[in-house]
mmCIF file of C-alpha atoms in Angstrom:
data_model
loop_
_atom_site.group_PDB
_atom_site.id
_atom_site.type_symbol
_atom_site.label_atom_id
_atom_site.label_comp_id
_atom_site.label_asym_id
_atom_site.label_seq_id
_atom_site.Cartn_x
_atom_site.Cartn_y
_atom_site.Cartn_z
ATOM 1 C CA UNK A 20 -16.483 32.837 -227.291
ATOM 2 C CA UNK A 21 -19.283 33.899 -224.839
ATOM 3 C CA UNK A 22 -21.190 36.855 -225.368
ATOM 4 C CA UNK A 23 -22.299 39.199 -222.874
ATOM 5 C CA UNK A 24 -25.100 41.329 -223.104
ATOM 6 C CA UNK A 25 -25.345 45.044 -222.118
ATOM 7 C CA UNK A 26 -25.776 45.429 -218.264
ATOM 8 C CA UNK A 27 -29.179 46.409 -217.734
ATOM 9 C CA UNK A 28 -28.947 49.405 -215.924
ATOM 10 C CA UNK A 29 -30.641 51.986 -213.754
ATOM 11 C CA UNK A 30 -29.946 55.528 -212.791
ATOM 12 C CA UNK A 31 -30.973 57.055 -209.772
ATOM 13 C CA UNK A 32 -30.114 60.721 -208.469
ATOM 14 C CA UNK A 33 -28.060 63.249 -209.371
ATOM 15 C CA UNK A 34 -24.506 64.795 -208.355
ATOM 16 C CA UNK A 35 -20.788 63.313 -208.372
ATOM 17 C CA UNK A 36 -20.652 59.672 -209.495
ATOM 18 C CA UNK A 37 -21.579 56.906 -207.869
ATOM 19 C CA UNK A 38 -21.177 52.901 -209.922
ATOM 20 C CA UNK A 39 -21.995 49.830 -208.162
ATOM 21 C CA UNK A 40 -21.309 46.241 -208.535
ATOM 22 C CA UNK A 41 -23.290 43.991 -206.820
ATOM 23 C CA UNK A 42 -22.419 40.445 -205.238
ATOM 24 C CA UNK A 43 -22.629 36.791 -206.482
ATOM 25 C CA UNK A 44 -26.310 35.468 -206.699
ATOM 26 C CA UNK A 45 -27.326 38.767 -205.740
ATOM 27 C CA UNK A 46 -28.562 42.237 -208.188
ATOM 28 C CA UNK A 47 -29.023 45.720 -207.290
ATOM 29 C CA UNK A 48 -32.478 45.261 -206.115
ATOM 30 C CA UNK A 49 -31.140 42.601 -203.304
ATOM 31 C CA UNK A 50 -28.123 44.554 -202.531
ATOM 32 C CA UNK A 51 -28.406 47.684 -202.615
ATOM 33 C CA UNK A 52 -32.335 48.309 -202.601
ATOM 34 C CA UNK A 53 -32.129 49.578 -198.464
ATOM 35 C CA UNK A 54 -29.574 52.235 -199.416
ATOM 36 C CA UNK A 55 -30.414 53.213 -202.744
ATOM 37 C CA UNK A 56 -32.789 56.384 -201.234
ATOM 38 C CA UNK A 57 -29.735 58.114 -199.406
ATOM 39 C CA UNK A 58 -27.339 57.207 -202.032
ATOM 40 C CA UNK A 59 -29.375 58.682 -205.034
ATOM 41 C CA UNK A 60 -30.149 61.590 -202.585
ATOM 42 C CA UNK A 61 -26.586 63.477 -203.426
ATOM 43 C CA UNK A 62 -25.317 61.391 -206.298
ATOM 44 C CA UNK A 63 -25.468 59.792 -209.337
ATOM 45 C CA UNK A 64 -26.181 56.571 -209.025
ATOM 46 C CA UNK A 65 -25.379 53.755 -211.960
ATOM 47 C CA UNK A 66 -27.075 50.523 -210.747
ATOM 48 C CA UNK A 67 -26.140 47.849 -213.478
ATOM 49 C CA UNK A 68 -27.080 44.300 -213.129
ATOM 50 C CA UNK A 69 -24.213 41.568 -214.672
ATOM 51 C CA UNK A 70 -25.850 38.616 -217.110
ATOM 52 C CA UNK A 71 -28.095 36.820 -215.210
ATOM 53 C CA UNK A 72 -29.467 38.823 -212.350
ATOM 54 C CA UNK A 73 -32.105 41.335 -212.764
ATOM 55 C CA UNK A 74 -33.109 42.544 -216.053
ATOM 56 C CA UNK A 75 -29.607 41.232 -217.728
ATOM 57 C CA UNK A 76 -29.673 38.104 -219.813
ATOM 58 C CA UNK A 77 -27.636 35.719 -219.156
ATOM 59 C CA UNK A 78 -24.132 35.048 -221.188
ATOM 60 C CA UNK A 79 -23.522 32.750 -223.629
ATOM 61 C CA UNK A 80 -21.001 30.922 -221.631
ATOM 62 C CA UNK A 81 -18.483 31.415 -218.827
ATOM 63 C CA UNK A 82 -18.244 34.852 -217.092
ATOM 64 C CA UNK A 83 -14.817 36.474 -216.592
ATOM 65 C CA UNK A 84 -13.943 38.819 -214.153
ATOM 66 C CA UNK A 85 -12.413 41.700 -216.888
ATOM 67 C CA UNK A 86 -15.635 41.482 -218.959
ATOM 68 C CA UNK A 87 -17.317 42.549 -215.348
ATOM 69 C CA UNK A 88 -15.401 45.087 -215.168
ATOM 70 C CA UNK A 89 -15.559 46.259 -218.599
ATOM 71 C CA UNK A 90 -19.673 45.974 -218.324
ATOM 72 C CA UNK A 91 -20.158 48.186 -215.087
ATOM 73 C CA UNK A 92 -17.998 50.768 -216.512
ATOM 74 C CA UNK A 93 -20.171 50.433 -220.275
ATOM 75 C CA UNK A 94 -22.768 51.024 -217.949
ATOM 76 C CA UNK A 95 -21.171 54.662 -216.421
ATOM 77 C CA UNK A 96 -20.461 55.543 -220.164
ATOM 78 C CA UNK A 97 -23.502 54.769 -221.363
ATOM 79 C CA UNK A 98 -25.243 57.061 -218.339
ATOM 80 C CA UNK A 99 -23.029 59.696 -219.363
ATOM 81 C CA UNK A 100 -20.110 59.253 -216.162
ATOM 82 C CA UNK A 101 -16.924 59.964 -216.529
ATOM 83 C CA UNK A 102 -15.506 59.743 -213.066
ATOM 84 C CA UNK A 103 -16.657 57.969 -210.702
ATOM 85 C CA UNK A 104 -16.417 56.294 -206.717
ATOM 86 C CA UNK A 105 -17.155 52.345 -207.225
ATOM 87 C CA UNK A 106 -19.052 50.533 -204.306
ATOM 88 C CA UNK A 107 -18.611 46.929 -204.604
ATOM 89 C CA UNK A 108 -20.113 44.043 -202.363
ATOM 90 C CA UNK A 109 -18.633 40.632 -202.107
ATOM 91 C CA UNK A 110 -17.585 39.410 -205.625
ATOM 92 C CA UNK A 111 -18.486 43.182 -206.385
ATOM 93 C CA UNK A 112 -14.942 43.950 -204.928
ATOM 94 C CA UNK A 113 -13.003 41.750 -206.847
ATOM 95 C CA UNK A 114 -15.366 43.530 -210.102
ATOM 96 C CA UNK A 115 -14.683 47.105 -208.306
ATOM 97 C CA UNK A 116 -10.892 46.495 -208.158
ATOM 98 C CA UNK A 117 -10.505 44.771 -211.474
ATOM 99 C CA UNK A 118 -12.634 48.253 -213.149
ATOM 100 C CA UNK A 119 -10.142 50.567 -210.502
ATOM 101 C CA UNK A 120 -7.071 48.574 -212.532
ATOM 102 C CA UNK A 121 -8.167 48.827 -215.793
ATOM 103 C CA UNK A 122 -9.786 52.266 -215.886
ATOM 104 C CA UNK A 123 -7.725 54.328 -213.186
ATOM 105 C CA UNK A 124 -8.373 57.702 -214.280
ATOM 106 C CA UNK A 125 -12.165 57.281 -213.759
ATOM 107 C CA UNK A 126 -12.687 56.062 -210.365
ATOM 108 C CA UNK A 127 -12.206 58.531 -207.605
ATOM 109 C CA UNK A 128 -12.705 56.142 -204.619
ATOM 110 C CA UNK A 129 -13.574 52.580 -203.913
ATOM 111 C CA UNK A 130 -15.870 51.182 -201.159
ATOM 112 C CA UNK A 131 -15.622 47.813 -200.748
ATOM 113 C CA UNK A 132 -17.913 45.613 -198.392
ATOM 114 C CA UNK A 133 -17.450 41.916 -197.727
ATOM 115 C CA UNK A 134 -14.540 42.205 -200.132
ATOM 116 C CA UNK A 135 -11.413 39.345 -201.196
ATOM 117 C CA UNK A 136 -8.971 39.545 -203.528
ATOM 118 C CA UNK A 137 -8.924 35.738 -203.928
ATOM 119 C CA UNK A 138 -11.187 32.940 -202.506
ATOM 120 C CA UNK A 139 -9.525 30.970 -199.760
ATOM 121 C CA UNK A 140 -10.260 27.865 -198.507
ATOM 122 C CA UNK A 141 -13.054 28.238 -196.757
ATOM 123 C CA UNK A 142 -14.764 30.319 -199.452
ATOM 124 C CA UNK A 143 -13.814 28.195 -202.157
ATOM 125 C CA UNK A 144 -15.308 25.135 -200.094
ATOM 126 C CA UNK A 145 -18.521 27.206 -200.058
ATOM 127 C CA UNK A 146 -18.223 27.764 -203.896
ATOM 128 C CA UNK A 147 -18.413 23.762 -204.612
ATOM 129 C CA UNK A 148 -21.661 23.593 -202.386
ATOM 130 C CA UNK A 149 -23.304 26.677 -203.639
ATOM 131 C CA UNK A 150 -23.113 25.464 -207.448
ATOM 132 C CA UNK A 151 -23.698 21.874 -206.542
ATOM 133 C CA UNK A 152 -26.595 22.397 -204.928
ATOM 134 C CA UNK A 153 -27.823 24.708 -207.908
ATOM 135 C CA UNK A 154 -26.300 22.115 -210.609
ATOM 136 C CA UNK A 155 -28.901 19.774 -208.676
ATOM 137 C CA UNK A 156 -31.859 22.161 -208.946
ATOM 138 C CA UNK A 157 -32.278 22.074 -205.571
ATOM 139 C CA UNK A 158 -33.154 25.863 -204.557
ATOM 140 C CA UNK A 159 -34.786 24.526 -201.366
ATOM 141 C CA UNK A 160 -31.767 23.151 -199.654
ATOM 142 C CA UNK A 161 -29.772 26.177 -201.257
ATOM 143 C CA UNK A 162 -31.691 28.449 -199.876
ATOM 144 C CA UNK A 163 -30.603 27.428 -195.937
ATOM 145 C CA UNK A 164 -26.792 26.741 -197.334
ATOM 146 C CA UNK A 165 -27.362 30.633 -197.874
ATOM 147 C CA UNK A 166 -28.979 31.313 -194.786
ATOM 148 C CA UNK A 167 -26.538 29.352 -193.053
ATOM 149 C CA UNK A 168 -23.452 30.787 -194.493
ATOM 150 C CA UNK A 169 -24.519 34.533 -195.747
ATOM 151 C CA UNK A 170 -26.257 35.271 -192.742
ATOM 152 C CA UNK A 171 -24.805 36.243 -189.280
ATOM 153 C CA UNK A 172 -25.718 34.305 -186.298
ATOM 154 C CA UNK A 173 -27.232 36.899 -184.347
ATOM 155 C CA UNK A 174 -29.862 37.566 -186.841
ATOM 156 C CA UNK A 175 -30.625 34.288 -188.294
ATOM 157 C CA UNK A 176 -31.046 32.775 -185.068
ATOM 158 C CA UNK A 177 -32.950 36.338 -183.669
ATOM 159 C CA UNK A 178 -35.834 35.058 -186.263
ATOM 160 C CA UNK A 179 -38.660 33.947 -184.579
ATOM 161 C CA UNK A 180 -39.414 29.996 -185.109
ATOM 162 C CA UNK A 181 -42.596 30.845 -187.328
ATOM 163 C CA UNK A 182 -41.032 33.672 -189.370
ATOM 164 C CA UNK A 183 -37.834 30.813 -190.593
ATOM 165 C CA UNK A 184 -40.063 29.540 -193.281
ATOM 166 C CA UNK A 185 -41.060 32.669 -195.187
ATOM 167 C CA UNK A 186 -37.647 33.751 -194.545
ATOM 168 C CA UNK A 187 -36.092 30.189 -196.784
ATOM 169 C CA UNK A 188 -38.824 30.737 -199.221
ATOM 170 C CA UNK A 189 -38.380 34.706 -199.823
ATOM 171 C CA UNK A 190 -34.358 33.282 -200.358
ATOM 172 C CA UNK A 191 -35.012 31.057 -202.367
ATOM 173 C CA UNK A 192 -37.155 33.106 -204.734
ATOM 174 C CA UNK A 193 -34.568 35.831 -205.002
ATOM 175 C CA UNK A 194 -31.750 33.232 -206.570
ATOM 176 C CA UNK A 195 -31.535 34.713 -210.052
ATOM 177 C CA UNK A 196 -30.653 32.678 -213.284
ATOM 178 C CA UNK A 197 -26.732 33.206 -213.259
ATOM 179 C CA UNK A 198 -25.780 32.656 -209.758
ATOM 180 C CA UNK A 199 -24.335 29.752 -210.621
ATOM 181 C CA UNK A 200 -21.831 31.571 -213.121
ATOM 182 C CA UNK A 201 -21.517 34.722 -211.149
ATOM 183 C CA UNK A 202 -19.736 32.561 -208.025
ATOM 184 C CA UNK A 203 -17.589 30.535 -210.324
ATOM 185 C CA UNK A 204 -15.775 34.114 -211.108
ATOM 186 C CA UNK A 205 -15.259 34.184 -207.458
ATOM 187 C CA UNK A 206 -13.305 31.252 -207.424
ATOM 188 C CA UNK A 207 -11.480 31.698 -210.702
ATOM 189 C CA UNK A 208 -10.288 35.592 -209.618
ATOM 190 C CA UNK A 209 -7.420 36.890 -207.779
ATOM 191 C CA UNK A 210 -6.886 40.697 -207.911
ATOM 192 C CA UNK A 211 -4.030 40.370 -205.384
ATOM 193 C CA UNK A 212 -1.618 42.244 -208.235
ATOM 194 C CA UNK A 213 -4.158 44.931 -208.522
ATOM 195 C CA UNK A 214 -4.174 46.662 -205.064
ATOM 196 C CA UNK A 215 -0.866 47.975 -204.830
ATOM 197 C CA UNK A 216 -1.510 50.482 -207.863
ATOM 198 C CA UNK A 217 -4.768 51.623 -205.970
ATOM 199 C CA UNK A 218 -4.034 55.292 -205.015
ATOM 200 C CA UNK A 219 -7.505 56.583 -204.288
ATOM 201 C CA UNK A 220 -9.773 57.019 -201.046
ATOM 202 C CA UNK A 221 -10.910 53.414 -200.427
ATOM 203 C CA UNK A 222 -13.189 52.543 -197.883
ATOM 204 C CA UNK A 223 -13.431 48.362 -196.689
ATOM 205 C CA UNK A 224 -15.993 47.248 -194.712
ATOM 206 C CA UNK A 225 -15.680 44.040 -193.094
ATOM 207 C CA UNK A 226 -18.689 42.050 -191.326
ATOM 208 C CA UNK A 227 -17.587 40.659 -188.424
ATOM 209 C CA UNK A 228 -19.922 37.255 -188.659
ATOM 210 C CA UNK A 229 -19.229 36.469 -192.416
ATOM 211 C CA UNK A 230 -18.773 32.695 -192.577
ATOM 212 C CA UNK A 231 -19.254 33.133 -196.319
ATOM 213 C CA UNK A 232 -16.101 35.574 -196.605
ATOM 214 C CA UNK A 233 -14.113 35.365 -193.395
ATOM 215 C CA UNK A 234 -13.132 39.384 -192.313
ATOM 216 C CA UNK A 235 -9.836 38.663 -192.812
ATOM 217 C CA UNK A 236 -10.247 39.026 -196.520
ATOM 218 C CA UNK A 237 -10.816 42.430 -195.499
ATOM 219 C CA UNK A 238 -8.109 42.947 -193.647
ATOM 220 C CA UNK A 239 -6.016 41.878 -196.416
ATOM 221 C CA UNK A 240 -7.371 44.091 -198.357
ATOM 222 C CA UNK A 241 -7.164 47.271 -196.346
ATOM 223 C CA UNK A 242 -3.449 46.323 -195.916
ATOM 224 C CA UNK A 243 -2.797 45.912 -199.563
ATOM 225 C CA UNK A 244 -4.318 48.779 -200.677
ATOM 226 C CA UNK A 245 -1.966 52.386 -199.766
ATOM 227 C CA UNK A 246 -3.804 54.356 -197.228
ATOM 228 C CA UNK A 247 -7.210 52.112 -196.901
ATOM 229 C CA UNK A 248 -9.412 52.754 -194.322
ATOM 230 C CA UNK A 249 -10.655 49.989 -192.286
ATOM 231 C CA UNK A 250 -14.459 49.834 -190.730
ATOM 232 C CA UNK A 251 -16.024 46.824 -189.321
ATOM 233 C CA UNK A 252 -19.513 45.678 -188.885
ATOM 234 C CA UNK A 253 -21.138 43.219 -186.339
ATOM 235 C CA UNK A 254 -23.442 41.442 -189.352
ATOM 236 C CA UNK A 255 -22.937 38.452 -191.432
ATOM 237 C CA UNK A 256 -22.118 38.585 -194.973
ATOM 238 C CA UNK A 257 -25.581 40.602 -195.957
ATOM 239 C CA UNK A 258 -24.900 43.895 -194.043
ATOM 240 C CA UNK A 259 -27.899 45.084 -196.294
ATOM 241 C CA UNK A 260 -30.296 43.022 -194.760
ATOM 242 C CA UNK A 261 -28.999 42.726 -191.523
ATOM 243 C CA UNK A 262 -28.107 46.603 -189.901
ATOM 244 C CA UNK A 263 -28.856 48.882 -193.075
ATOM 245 C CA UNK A 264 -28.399 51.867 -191.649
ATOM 246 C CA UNK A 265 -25.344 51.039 -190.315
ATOM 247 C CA UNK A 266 -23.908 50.218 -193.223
ATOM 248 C CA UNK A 267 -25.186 53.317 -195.141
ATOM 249 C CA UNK A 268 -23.884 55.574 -192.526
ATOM 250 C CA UNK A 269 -20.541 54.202 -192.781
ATOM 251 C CA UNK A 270 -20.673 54.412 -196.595
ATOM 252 C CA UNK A 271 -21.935 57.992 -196.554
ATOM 253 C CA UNK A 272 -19.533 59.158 -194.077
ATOM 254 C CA UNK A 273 -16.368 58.252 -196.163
ATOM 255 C CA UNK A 274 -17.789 60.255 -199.214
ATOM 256 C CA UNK A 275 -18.843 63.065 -197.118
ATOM 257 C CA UNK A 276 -15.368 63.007 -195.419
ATOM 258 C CA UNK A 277 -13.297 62.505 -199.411
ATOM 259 C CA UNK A 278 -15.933 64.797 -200.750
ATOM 260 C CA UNK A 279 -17.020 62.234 -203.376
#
């Protein structure tokens, strides 16, 4: 049976509740580090990291998507929450829906960027490289399948020629130790049954140059779930590092608007 550690977490802020699940290969601090400041600055905000990213060990074996959700909301108990909005990015939506399913009378609203409720082709065929590639070791040549597929075109191909290096090698060094286990929950998930009992404010956000997880996804979602609304962003899949701002404003707007 695998165990999984506690989530290490951080709490930022004060004011209603904020709990965030981060995406595959990714952790709060690569995430959610640009809009952390203007969250925090009228909420509560739980930051837990899932086994294997950030401070979080890694599990003993396989990673399920119900123990993710079980661990971000430890997380909100544990910083003394007891309602809460969930932002999730990427596999963070499937974790965010999953938690909004399980534990409906504690989450107030959803906000889900980048989001699925099950991997389709194209993401699944992404899936096989992305833990190939780290099966082999090789974070070099995983590092551009990342830049090549997480990243929009506008701003991958905006870097100037001598800033492309750095840019692989600061990748590269940001792959933490379960990103291999992390993205196999991706492919394993499907939260398709969970959206139609979703009765809360939900914001999803979908990047309109995600090769990684096609904007459909989002569309699916924002039919799926009653009374979604439905935002779009020019970016690739890392609206973080791409138009920040952006992507906060849009965020911060649909909690000012629910008053969450």
């Amino acid at each position: 049976m695998t165990r999984i550690p506690a989530f290490a977490t951080t709490v930022h802020g004060t004011g209603p509740g904020l709990l965030l699940a981060h995406g595959a290969g990714g952790s709060i601090e690569g995430n959610y580090a640009p809009i952390l400041p203007a969250l925090s600055a009228g909420h509560t905000v739980v930051a837990p990291d899932y086994p294997g990213s950030g401070a979080t060990p890694r599990a003993t074996g396989p990673l399920a998507l119900d123990a993710l959700a079980d661990g971000i909301v430890a997380a909100a108990n544990e910083a003394g929450l007891e309602t809460f909005t969930l932002l999730g990015y990427s596999l963070g939506t499937l974790v965010s829906v999953r938690a909004a399913a399980r534990y409906p009378e504690r989450v107030r609203g959803l906000v889900l960027t980048a989001g699925l409720a099950k991997a389709d082709n194209r993401t699944r065929a992404s899936l096989f490289l992305w833990q190939r590639l780290l099966e082999q070791g090789d974070l070099e040549a995983f590092a551009r399948f990342v830049a090549l597929s997480g990243f929009g075109e506008t701003f991958f191909n905006g870097l100037p020629e001598a800033a492309v290096g750095p840019f692989l090698e600061l990748v590269e060094r940001g792959v933490p130790a379960g990103a291999a286990e992390q993205a196999a929950v991706v492919g394993a998930s499907d939260t398709t049954g969970d959206l139609a009992g979703i009765s809360v404010p939900t914001l999803v956000i979908a990047p309109l140059q995600d090769t990684l997880v096609a904007p459909a996804n989002s569309r699916f979602l924002a039919d799926r779930i009653a009374g979604a609304e439905y935002a779009e962003i020019d970016t690739g899949h890392v609206p973080m590092a791409e138009r920040p701002e952006e992507w906060q404003k849009l965020i911060l707007d649909f909690l000012d608007r629910h008053e969450l």
